[in-house]
Short mmCIF file of C-alpha atoms and ligand atoms in Angstrom, two decimals:
data_model
loop_
_atom_site.label_atom_id
_atom_site.label_comp_id
_atom_site.label_asym_id
_atom_site.label_seq_id
_atom_site.Cartn_x
_atom_site.Cartn_y
_atom_site.Cartn_z
CA MET A 1 -42.85 -37.36 15.87
CA VAL A 2 -43.96 -33.89 17.73
CA GLU A 3 -42.33 -31.33 15.28
CA LYS A 4 -41.97 -27.71 17.50
CA LYS A 5 -41.77 -24.86 15.71
CA SER A 6 -38.50 -23.59 15.20
CA PHE A 7 -36.56 -20.21 14.37
CA LEU A 8 -36.02 -21.95 10.79
CA LYS A 9 -39.91 -22.40 10.63
CA GLU A 10 -39.74 -18.23 10.11
CA LYS A 11 -40.65 -16.74 6.98
CA ILE A 12 -37.15 -15.42 5.25
CA ASP A 13 -36.94 -11.29 4.21
CA LEU A 14 -34.74 -11.39 1.24
CA ASN A 15 -34.54 -7.59 0.97
CA SER A 16 -33.59 -7.15 4.66
CA PRO A 17 -30.98 -9.97 5.94
CA ASN A 18 -30.73 -8.28 8.68
CA LYS A 19 -34.27 -9.09 10.26
CA ASN A 20 -33.61 -12.76 9.43
CA ILE A 21 -31.52 -15.30 11.83
CA VAL A 22 -30.35 -17.46 9.68
CA PRO A 23 -28.83 -16.85 5.69
CA ILE A 24 -31.43 -16.75 2.59
CA THR A 25 -30.60 -20.09 1.46
CA THR A 26 -30.39 -22.21 3.92
CA SER A 27 -32.54 -25.19 3.46
CA ILE A 28 -33.82 -28.43 4.93
CA GLY A 29 -32.86 -31.32 2.72
CA ASN A 30 -34.82 -34.82 1.61
CA ASP A 31 -32.96 -36.49 4.47
CA GLY A 32 -33.64 -34.11 7.32
CA LYS A 33 -30.73 -31.90 6.96
CA LEU A 34 -29.40 -28.28 7.02
CA SER A 35 -27.68 -26.84 3.60
CA ILE A 36 -26.49 -23.95 2.53
CA GLY A 37 -25.90 -22.01 -0.75
CA GLY A 38 -26.80 -25.39 -1.33
CA CYS A 39 -24.04 -27.09 -0.34
CA SER A 40 -24.91 -29.62 2.56
CA ILE A 41 -23.04 -28.75 5.63
CA GLU A 42 -22.23 -32.64 6.56
CA GLU A 43 -20.18 -32.49 3.48
CA LEU A 44 -18.44 -29.55 3.58
CA VAL A 45 -17.40 -30.38 6.72
CA THR A 46 -16.69 -33.80 5.92
CA LYS A 47 -13.85 -32.06 3.37
CA TYR A 48 -13.23 -29.05 4.96
CA ASP A 49 -13.36 -30.41 8.65
CA SER A 50 -14.53 -28.64 11.77
CA PRO A 51 -15.17 -25.57 13.12
CA LEU A 52 -16.09 -24.18 10.31
CA TYR A 53 -16.70 -20.40 9.30
CA ILE A 54 -18.93 -20.17 6.49
CA LEU A 55 -20.02 -17.02 5.13
CA ASP A 56 -23.27 -17.40 1.86
CA GLU A 57 -22.73 -15.12 -0.86
CA ILE A 58 -26.44 -14.69 -1.87
CA THR A 59 -27.05 -12.65 2.09
CA LEU A 60 -24.30 -10.71 1.50
CA ARG A 61 -24.98 -9.72 -2.15
CA ASN A 62 -28.55 -9.53 -0.74
CA SER A 63 -27.37 -6.45 1.70
CA CYS A 64 -25.27 -5.03 -0.22
CA ARG A 65 -28.32 -4.12 -2.40
CA ALA A 66 -30.19 -3.34 0.08
CA TYR A 67 -27.95 -0.88 1.34
CA LYS A 68 -27.40 0.79 -2.53
CA LYS A 69 -31.34 0.47 -2.93
CA ALA A 70 -32.52 2.50 -0.11
CA LEU A 71 -30.20 4.99 -0.50
CA GLU A 72 -31.47 4.92 -4.77
CA LYS A 73 -34.88 5.64 -2.94
CA TYR A 74 -34.53 7.82 -0.47
CA TYR A 75 -31.29 10.41 -1.22
CA PRO A 76 -30.96 9.63 -4.67
CA GLY A 77 -27.77 10.19 -6.81
CA LYS A 78 -25.96 11.74 -3.72
CA SER A 79 -24.98 8.86 -1.72
CA LEU A 80 -22.09 5.74 -0.88
CA PRO A 81 -22.98 3.04 1.32
CA ILE A 82 -19.69 2.01 2.83
CA TYR A 83 -18.27 -1.46 4.33
CA ALA A 84 -17.22 -1.14 8.03
CA SER A 85 -14.64 -3.47 7.02
CA LYS A 86 -13.55 -4.04 11.28
CA ALA A 87 -17.17 -6.46 11.17
CA ASN A 88 -14.83 -9.31 8.70
CA SER A 89 -12.25 -8.28 6.89
CA SER A 90 -10.09 -10.45 4.13
CA ILE A 91 -9.96 -9.83 0.90
CA PHE A 92 -12.79 -11.59 -0.30
CA MET A 93 -15.06 -9.65 1.65
CA SER A 94 -13.32 -6.25 0.09
CA ASN A 95 -14.05 -7.63 -3.65
CA LEU A 96 -17.61 -8.94 -2.46
CA VAL A 97 -18.02 -5.49 -1.31
CA ALA A 98 -15.68 -3.88 -4.22
CA SER A 99 -18.05 -5.12 -7.37
CA GLU A 100 -21.99 -4.31 -5.44
CA GLY A 101 -20.00 -1.05 -5.34
CA LEU A 102 -19.77 -0.60 -1.90
CA GLY A 103 -17.11 1.66 -0.23
CA LEU A 104 -14.68 0.40 2.80
CA ASP A 105 -13.82 1.65 6.64
CA ALA A 106 -10.57 0.65 7.19
CA VAL A 107 -8.76 1.05 10.68
CA SER A 108 -5.53 -0.04 10.68
CA GLU A 109 -2.87 -0.60 8.22
CA GLY A 110 -3.59 -4.17 8.04
CA GLU A 111 -7.19 -2.84 6.48
CA LEU A 112 -6.82 -0.69 4.76
CA LEU A 113 -3.77 -2.76 2.78
CA THR A 114 -6.67 -5.62 2.56
CA ALA A 115 -9.05 -3.45 0.76
CA LEU A 116 -6.34 -2.66 -1.43
CA LYS A 117 -5.30 -6.45 -2.37
CA GLY A 118 -9.04 -6.74 -2.69
CA GLY A 119 -9.60 -4.21 -5.41
CA VAL A 120 -11.94 -1.34 -3.59
CA PRO A 121 -11.38 2.08 -5.13
CA ASN A 122 -8.67 4.44 -3.30
CA GLU A 123 -10.79 7.16 -3.51
CA LYS A 124 -14.40 5.04 -1.82
CA ILE A 125 -12.03 3.94 1.34
CA VAL A 126 -11.94 6.10 4.59
CA PHE A 127 -9.88 5.94 7.49
CA HIS A 128 -10.93 5.93 10.98
CA GLY A 129 -9.03 5.73 14.06
CA ASN A 130 -8.29 7.25 17.45
CA ASN A 131 -4.78 6.33 17.71
CA LYS A 132 -3.18 6.72 14.27
CA SER A 133 0.36 5.95 13.60
CA ASN A 134 2.61 7.88 11.50
CA LYS A 135 3.09 4.78 9.38
CA GLU A 136 -0.28 3.99 8.86
CA ILE A 137 -1.14 8.12 8.48
CA ALA A 138 1.32 8.33 5.83
CA PHE A 139 0.60 5.00 3.69
CA ALA A 140 -3.47 6.35 3.68
CA VAL A 141 -2.19 9.36 1.74
CA ARG A 142 0.35 8.12 -0.43
CA ASN A 143 -2.63 5.77 -0.77
CA ASN A 144 -5.07 8.43 -1.60
CA ILE A 145 -7.49 7.61 0.94
CA LYS A 146 -9.75 10.23 2.75
CA VAL A 147 -8.59 10.44 6.62
CA ILE A 148 -11.24 11.33 9.08
CA VAL A 149 -9.21 13.12 11.29
CA ASP A 150 -10.10 12.08 15.29
CA ASN A 151 -7.95 14.62 17.29
CA ASP A 152 -5.45 17.03 17.56
CA TYR A 153 -2.66 14.85 16.99
CA ASP A 154 -4.25 13.35 13.52
CA LEU A 155 -5.08 17.01 12.77
CA GLU A 156 -1.05 18.28 13.24
CA ARG A 157 -0.35 15.30 11.53
CA LEU A 158 -1.68 16.09 8.89
CA GLU A 159 -0.88 19.15 8.09
CA ASP A 160 2.79 18.69 8.44
CA LEU A 161 2.58 16.15 5.56
CA SER A 162 0.53 18.47 3.27
CA LYS A 163 3.12 21.20 3.92
CA SER A 164 6.14 19.03 3.15
CA LEU A 165 4.52 17.32 0.43
CA ASN A 166 2.82 20.93 -0.68
CA CYS A 167 -0.21 19.74 -1.79
CA ASP A 168 -3.67 19.84 -0.35
CA LEU A 169 -5.34 17.27 1.68
CA GLU A 170 -9.46 17.00 2.18
CA ILE A 171 -10.43 15.75 5.50
CA MET A 172 -13.60 14.67 7.18
CA ILE A 173 -13.44 14.97 11.18
CA ARG A 174 -15.74 12.85 13.64
CA PHE A 175 -17.32 13.53 16.28
CA THR A 176 -19.35 12.79 19.36
CA PRO A 177 -23.00 14.03 18.50
CA GLY A 178 -24.00 13.49 22.63
CA ILE A 179 -26.89 10.33 21.19
CA GLU A 180 -27.33 8.00 23.92
CA CYS A 181 -28.18 4.46 22.74
CA HIS A 182 -29.84 1.51 24.59
CA THR A 183 -26.29 -0.83 23.40
CA HIS A 184 -24.01 -2.65 25.60
CA GLU A 185 -21.82 0.00 27.08
CA TYR A 186 -18.72 -1.46 26.15
CA ILE A 187 -20.06 -0.97 22.38
CA ARG A 188 -21.22 2.25 22.62
CA THR A 189 -18.64 5.08 21.24
CA GLY A 190 -21.57 8.20 19.89
CA SER A 191 -22.02 9.59 23.84
CA PHE A 192 -19.74 12.47 25.57
CA ASP A 193 -17.23 10.30 27.50
CA SER A 194 -16.33 8.42 24.21
CA LYS A 195 -12.38 7.65 23.25
CA PHE A 196 -13.24 9.23 19.64
CA GLY A 197 -13.82 11.88 17.59
CA PHE A 198 -14.12 15.83 19.55
CA GLY A 199 -16.43 16.71 21.08
CA ILE A 200 -19.18 18.56 19.73
CA GLU A 201 -18.60 21.70 21.91
CA ASN A 202 -15.47 22.01 20.50
CA LEU A 203 -15.68 22.07 16.72
CA ASN A 204 -16.05 25.72 16.75
CA THR A 205 -12.46 25.65 17.39
CA LEU A 206 -11.41 23.44 15.32
CA PHE A 207 -13.04 25.08 12.21
CA GLU A 208 -11.52 28.01 13.01
CA LYS A 209 -8.22 25.91 13.56
CA ILE A 210 -9.22 24.51 10.15
CA SER A 211 -9.58 28.01 8.63
CA LYS A 212 -5.86 28.67 9.53
CA THR A 213 -3.84 25.49 7.25
CA LYS A 214 -2.72 26.32 4.29
CA HIS A 215 -3.42 22.76 2.59
CA LEU A 216 -6.11 21.44 5.25
CA LYS A 217 -9.82 21.69 3.17
CA LEU A 218 -11.87 20.76 5.36
CA GLN A 219 -15.01 18.16 2.65
CA GLY A 220 -16.81 16.01 5.34
CA LEU A 221 -18.40 15.31 8.94
CA HIS A 222 -18.21 11.82 10.72
CA ALA A 223 -20.37 10.70 13.46
CA HIS A 224 -21.30 6.73 14.58
CA ILE A 225 -23.19 6.23 17.50
CA GLY A 226 -22.99 2.83 18.35
CA SER A 227 -23.62 -0.81 16.98
CA GLN A 228 -26.84 -3.81 17.38
CA ILE A 229 -29.07 -0.49 17.96
CA PHE A 230 -32.98 -1.33 16.38
CA GLU A 231 -34.22 2.34 18.20
CA LEU A 232 -34.33 4.99 14.91
CA GLU A 233 -35.00 7.86 16.36
CA PRO A 234 -31.17 8.12 17.28
CA HIS A 235 -30.17 8.49 13.61
CA MET A 236 -32.79 10.54 13.08
CA ASP A 237 -32.05 13.22 15.87
CA LEU A 238 -28.29 12.53 14.32
CA GLY A 239 -29.45 14.01 10.88
CA LYS A 240 -30.44 17.03 12.50
CA ILE A 241 -27.37 17.28 14.91
CA MET A 242 -25.11 16.31 11.61
CA VAL A 243 -27.21 19.54 9.56
CA ASN A 244 -26.54 21.68 12.24
CA VAL A 245 -22.70 21.20 12.57
CA VAL A 246 -22.86 22.22 8.83
CA LEU A 247 -24.50 25.95 9.51
CA GLU A 248 -21.75 25.95 12.22
CA ALA A 249 -18.32 25.17 9.91
CA LYS A 250 -19.86 27.23 6.82
CA LYS A 251 -19.75 30.26 9.41
CA PHE A 252 -15.89 29.38 9.33
CA GLY A 253 -16.11 28.63 5.48
CA HIS A 254 -15.98 25.67 5.46
CA ASN A 255 -18.26 24.47 2.49
CA ILE A 256 -19.22 20.58 4.20
CA LYS A 257 -19.84 18.45 0.97
CA LYS A 258 -20.33 14.86 3.04
CA LEU A 259 -22.31 13.78 5.59
CA ASN A 260 -20.94 10.36 6.72
CA VAL A 261 -23.19 9.17 9.51
CA GLY A 262 -22.13 5.99 10.51
CA GLY A 263 -22.87 2.53 11.07
CA GLY A 264 -24.90 0.26 13.51
CA LEU A 265 -28.13 -0.55 12.58
CA GLY A 266 -29.13 -4.02 14.67
CA ILE A 267 -29.31 -7.98 12.99
CA LYS A 268 -31.72 -10.68 14.55
CA TYR A 269 -29.81 -13.00 16.40
CA THR A 270 -32.42 -14.28 18.29
CA VAL A 271 -36.45 -14.65 17.85
CA HIS A 272 -36.88 -12.56 20.59
CA ASP A 273 -34.61 -9.63 18.30
CA ASP A 274 -36.72 -7.24 15.62
CA PRO A 275 -34.20 -4.57 14.02
CA PRO A 276 -35.20 -2.94 11.66
CA SER A 277 -35.28 -2.58 8.04
CA ILE A 278 -32.36 -2.10 5.85
CA ASP A 279 -35.16 0.57 3.75
CA GLU A 280 -36.02 1.90 7.50
CA TRP A 281 -33.02 2.85 8.96
CA ILE A 282 -31.81 4.14 5.37
CA LYS A 283 -35.39 5.95 5.34
CA THR A 284 -35.18 7.74 8.71
CA ILE A 285 -31.49 9.09 8.25
CA SER A 286 -32.15 9.98 4.82
CA ASN A 287 -35.56 12.10 5.47
CA SER A 288 -34.24 13.83 8.57
CA ILE A 289 -31.51 15.20 6.38
CA VAL A 290 -33.36 15.74 3.46
CA LYS A 291 -35.89 17.93 5.68
CA ALA A 292 -33.32 19.62 7.73
CA CYS A 293 -31.66 21.23 4.25
CA LYS A 294 -34.49 22.47 3.22
CA ASN A 295 -35.42 24.07 6.25
CA HIS A 296 -32.08 25.69 6.92
CA ASN A 297 -31.31 25.87 2.80
CA LEU A 298 -29.10 24.19 2.23
CA ASP A 299 -27.72 22.28 -0.76
CA LEU A 300 -27.80 18.08 0.47
CA PRO A 301 -24.49 17.13 0.53
CA THR A 302 -23.03 13.27 -0.59
CA LEU A 303 -24.80 11.08 2.31
CA MET A 304 -22.27 8.25 3.02
CA CYS A 305 -23.37 5.03 5.54
CA GLU A 306 -20.89 2.34 7.30
CA PRO A 307 -22.84 -0.75 7.93
CA GLY A 308 -20.33 -3.44 8.86
CA ARG A 309 -22.74 -6.24 11.24
CA SER A 310 -25.86 -5.59 9.14
CA ILE A 311 -23.71 -6.35 5.80
CA VAL A 312 -22.42 -9.91 6.74
CA SER A 313 -23.73 -11.04 10.49
CA THR A 314 -26.31 -12.78 8.89
CA ALA A 315 -24.90 -13.99 6.10
CA GLY A 316 -22.68 -16.06 8.74
CA VAL A 317 -22.89 -19.21 10.27
CA THR A 318 -19.76 -21.43 11.89
CA ILE A 319 -20.17 -25.08 12.01
CA TYR A 320 -18.74 -26.85 15.22
CA LYS A 321 -18.83 -30.50 16.25
CA ILE A 322 -19.47 -31.47 19.33
CA GLY A 323 -17.08 -33.92 21.28
CA ALA A 324 -17.64 -34.60 25.32
CA LEU A 325 -20.89 -34.46 27.22
CA LYS A 326 -20.81 -33.74 30.15
CA LYS A 327 -24.38 -34.36 32.73
CA ILE A 328 -24.47 -32.40 36.02
CA PRO A 329 -27.83 -33.75 37.37
CA GLY A 330 -31.05 -31.30 38.29
CA ILE A 331 -28.69 -28.17 36.90
CA ARG A 332 -27.45 -28.85 33.54
CA THR A 333 -25.61 -30.70 30.30
CA TYR A 334 -23.18 -29.60 28.91
CA LEU A 335 -22.14 -30.09 25.23
CA SER A 336 -18.51 -29.28 24.87
CA VAL A 337 -17.81 -28.09 20.68
CA ASP A 338 -14.18 -28.18 18.83
CA GLY A 339 -13.86 -24.32 19.68
CA GLY A 340 -14.91 -21.11 21.49
CA MET A 341 -13.97 -18.06 23.16
CA SER A 342 -10.92 -18.32 20.16
CA ASP A 343 -13.36 -18.05 17.22
CA ASN A 344 -16.01 -16.18 18.94
CA PRO A 345 -15.58 -13.99 21.81
CA ARG A 346 -18.66 -11.66 21.99
CA PRO A 347 -20.53 -14.30 24.35
CA ILE A 348 -17.60 -13.75 26.51
CA THR A 349 -17.15 -10.29 26.00
CA TYR A 350 -20.83 -9.01 26.06
CA GLN A 351 -23.06 -11.62 27.14
CA SER A 352 -24.62 -11.82 23.46
CA ASN A 353 -26.81 -14.01 22.87
CA TYR A 354 -26.77 -16.81 18.98
CA SER A 355 -29.04 -19.26 17.72
CA ALA A 356 -28.20 -23.11 17.18
CA CYS A 357 -29.52 -26.02 15.84
CA LEU A 358 -28.68 -29.13 14.79
CA VAL A 359 -27.46 -29.88 11.35
CA SER A 360 -28.73 -32.93 11.41
CA ASN A 361 -32.10 -32.43 12.94
CA PRO A 362 -32.35 -28.64 12.68
CA LEU A 363 -36.11 -28.42 13.34
CA ASN A 364 -35.55 -30.03 16.46
CA ILE A 365 -38.20 -32.96 16.04
CA ASN A 366 -38.73 -34.46 19.15
CA SER A 367 -36.95 -31.34 20.90
CA LYS A 368 -37.22 -31.43 24.72
CA ASN A 369 -33.29 -31.26 25.71
CA LYS A 370 -31.67 -28.11 27.36
CA TYR A 371 -28.08 -27.54 26.59
CA THR A 372 -25.66 -25.37 27.60
CA ILE A 373 -22.77 -25.06 24.39
CA ALA A 374 -19.07 -25.01 25.41
CA GLY A 375 -16.32 -24.14 23.91
CA LYS A 376 -12.94 -26.12 24.62
CA HIS A 377 -10.93 -23.31 25.59
CA CYS A 378 -9.12 -23.45 29.12
CA GLU A 379 -11.88 -20.68 31.01
CA SER A 380 -15.45 -21.86 33.24
CA GLY A 381 -16.85 -18.88 31.51
CA ASP A 382 -15.82 -19.78 27.31
CA VAL A 383 -19.96 -20.67 27.05
CA LEU A 384 -20.71 -20.13 23.97
CA LEU A 385 -24.83 -20.42 24.35
CA LYS A 386 -26.86 -21.52 27.80
CA GLU A 387 -29.88 -23.46 27.79
CA ILE A 388 -30.76 -23.92 24.47
CA GLU A 389 -33.29 -26.56 23.14
CA LEU A 390 -31.93 -29.05 20.70
CA ALA A 391 -32.72 -31.76 19.70
CA ASP A 392 -31.15 -35.14 21.68
CA CYS A 393 -27.33 -34.93 20.98
CA LYS A 394 -24.37 -37.15 21.12
CA THR A 395 -20.70 -37.44 20.80
CA GLY A 396 -19.69 -36.39 16.59
CA ASP A 397 -22.76 -34.46 15.85
CA LEU A 398 -22.51 -31.43 14.57
CA LEU A 399 -23.53 -27.61 15.98
CA CYS A 400 -24.87 -24.69 13.31
CA VAL A 401 -24.65 -21.17 14.82
CA PHE A 402 -26.22 -18.58 12.94
CA GLY A 403 -25.51 -14.73 13.09
CA THR A 404 -21.39 -14.81 13.29
CA GLY A 405 -20.91 -13.48 10.33
CA ALA A 406 -19.80 -9.78 11.98
CA TYR A 407 -17.16 -9.70 14.70
CA ASN A 408 -16.48 -13.14 15.12
CA ILE A 409 -13.03 -14.06 12.30
CA SER A 410 -12.18 -10.43 13.06
CA MET A 411 -12.28 -10.75 16.63
CA SER A 412 -10.64 -14.21 16.59
CA SER A 413 -7.93 -15.51 18.80
CA ASN A 414 -5.12 -18.25 19.33
CA TYR A 415 -6.06 -18.47 23.29
CA ASN A 416 -4.74 -21.45 23.89
CA ARG A 417 -2.53 -21.62 20.76
CA ILE A 418 -6.03 -22.68 18.94
CA PRO A 419 -5.15 -22.46 15.27
CA ARG A 420 -7.86 -20.25 13.57
CA PRO A 421 -11.19 -22.34 11.14
CA ALA A 422 -11.19 -21.93 7.77
CA ALA A 423 -13.47 -19.67 5.81
CA LEU A 424 -15.91 -20.58 3.38
CA LEU A 425 -17.70 -19.37 0.76
CA VAL A 426 -20.96 -21.35 -0.58
CA CYS A 427 -23.11 -20.35 -3.39
CA ASP A 428 -25.53 -22.47 -6.19
CA GLY A 429 -23.72 -25.91 -4.14
CA GLU A 430 -20.38 -24.46 -4.62
CA ALA A 431 -18.26 -24.51 -1.98
CA GLU A 432 -14.97 -22.26 -1.56
CA ILE A 433 -12.04 -21.71 1.06
CA ILE A 434 -11.97 -17.85 1.45
CA GLN A 435 -9.45 -18.26 4.38
CA ARG A 436 -7.11 -21.08 4.83
CA ARG A 437 -7.83 -23.21 8.68
CA GLU A 438 -4.01 -22.08 10.67
CA ASN A 439 -2.62 -25.45 11.49
CA PRO A 440 -0.16 -24.82 14.89
CA VAL A 441 2.32 -25.44 13.49
CA ASP A 442 2.04 -21.51 11.72
CA LEU A 443 1.04 -20.27 15.15
CA LEU A 444 5.07 -21.04 15.76
CA LYS A 445 6.21 -18.88 12.64
CA TYR A 446 6.82 -15.73 15.37
CA ASP A 447 8.56 -17.12 18.45
CA VAL A 448 11.26 -17.00 18.57
CA LEU A 449 13.94 -19.27 21.40
CA PRO A 450 17.09 -17.46 21.42
CA ASP A 451 20.63 -18.79 20.86
CA ARG A 452 21.72 -19.68 24.18
CA PHE A 453 18.67 -21.32 25.18
CA ILE A 454 19.11 -24.75 24.28
CA LYS A 455 16.85 -26.19 21.12
CA GLN A 456 14.76 -29.46 21.63
CA ASN A 457 14.31 -31.60 19.03
CA SER A 458 12.43 -34.64 17.71
CA VAL A 459 8.82 -33.38 18.04
CA HIS A 460 6.40 -35.91 16.02
CA LEU A 461 4.40 -33.93 13.59
CA ASN A 462 1.47 -36.37 12.42
N1 LLP B 501 -18.80 2.68 11.55
C1 LLP B 501 -17.26 3.38 12.56
C2 LLP B 501 -17.00 4.66 12.80
C3 LLP B 501 -17.45 2.34 13.98
O1 LLP B 501 -16.58 2.60 14.50
C4 LLP B 501 -18.27 0.68 13.60
C5 LLP B 501 -18.48 -0.02 14.65
C6 LLP B 501 -18.94 0.80 12.31
C7 LLP B 501 -18.77 1.97 11.59
C8 LLP B 501 -19.85 -0.30 12.06
O2 LLP B 501 -20.48 -0.60 12.74
P1 LLP B 501 -22.05 -1.36 12.76
O3 LLP B 501 -22.77 -1.16 11.70
O4 LLP B 501 -21.37 -3.48 12.81
O5 LLP B 501 -22.66 -1.88 14.42
N2 LLP B 501 -17.52 -5.68 18.45
C9 LLP B 501 -18.58 -5.00 18.42
C10 LLP B 501 -19.23 -4.16 17.92
C11 LLP B 501 -17.95 -2.56 17.99
C12 LLP B 501 -18.55 -2.06 17.08
C13 LLP B 501 -17.53 -1.32 16.43
N3 LLP B 501 -17.91 -0.15 15.39
C14 LLP B 501 -19.28 -6.53 18.70
O6 LLP B 501 -19.21 -7.76 18.14
O7 LLP B 501 -20.59 -6.76 18.85
#
């Protein structure tokens, strides 16, 4: 038998999971089949069905600890890593990051509620968003959650609220530092042309405005320059720019005590990706801020960062069952799976790439075939992976797609009325449900047929 070099043969980096394609606990059993978290994937699918999202607890905890450890090393005693919950928001994820001492960033009442229900202490939650509703702002203030002011509209409403409550409100402001990142345009948020935050050129006017309010206390600055970034220089520049803004704010009497540098560290989706480690990323940012503060004789502010993808993406995989095979001679062979763009909209949205293997033959022994993995949605563009090498496949085989922990379940939909998969947590040979599988009847829950329409009966469920 010929064994092709597979990404599953690569050495695992335990300290920086974002540098691996697969979860840390991935292994291949004596039977040659794939296990994660000590659980046989085949057995999990027999018990829980497919498609299935799986999160590996060890990988998640190692990612959280890598951020904490690096911050303690390069910025001792004055930091708070915050999990960007948009990457994967659930009561479980909130609980896990809280148990590791991380804070959490939320952008809606739904994410705030999930964080609180998951046990994240309110003083460790920050609330973002370029168009927060009045209800959301009131919810955050009522729960003592720090609001990151994104625009004048936020500022006015917070000022009104502070007046009506007759109490001081500590705020942070978000600004766009004008740093361009070589990343997909849709996820570039730090350049001047961005819907988020105050333009850096307008900050002095803003500082003056805040000074004139009775109750708003400007405590911190926030900037986020993009996502899936592999370069370190943009964050080095960001550190310097933020310290310059601290100096400007000082001129208006504001004592900035917190700097939040956002998230953005990339992960390895395929063998072609080589992101920096968590340690390198934190070192770059910390050193840049420490150096700039030293140069200007400033006390070190508390350093916050907001990783999302690099906390949760590598911990997650999605398992699909292969159904129809369609061979187009001389062109390609499509393998259709039982999920697709509703559980992972990233390929169709951002043309993102993933790595995958067969659960029964993960090392691609005797691999000589290229397959295109198509989803089951009624849309030609619903293709999850293009032209990947796999061992011989047949209907009923299971496919494992790696790196799906971030921005998959959180961006999932019910397109074509397809229910969302279940999500499992695996650890030490045990699997637990963290999100239940939806079923088609659940999807009818919010439909309303006005009384004047004739109701149909006799639907045979099961
Ligand atoms: N903080 C803020 C204010 C953000 O807007 C984001 C991501 C993060 C932190 C976390 O960034 P991360 O560490 O995950 O790169 N849906 C896209 C990604 C959008 C990212 C939006 N903001 C994707 O699937 O690639």
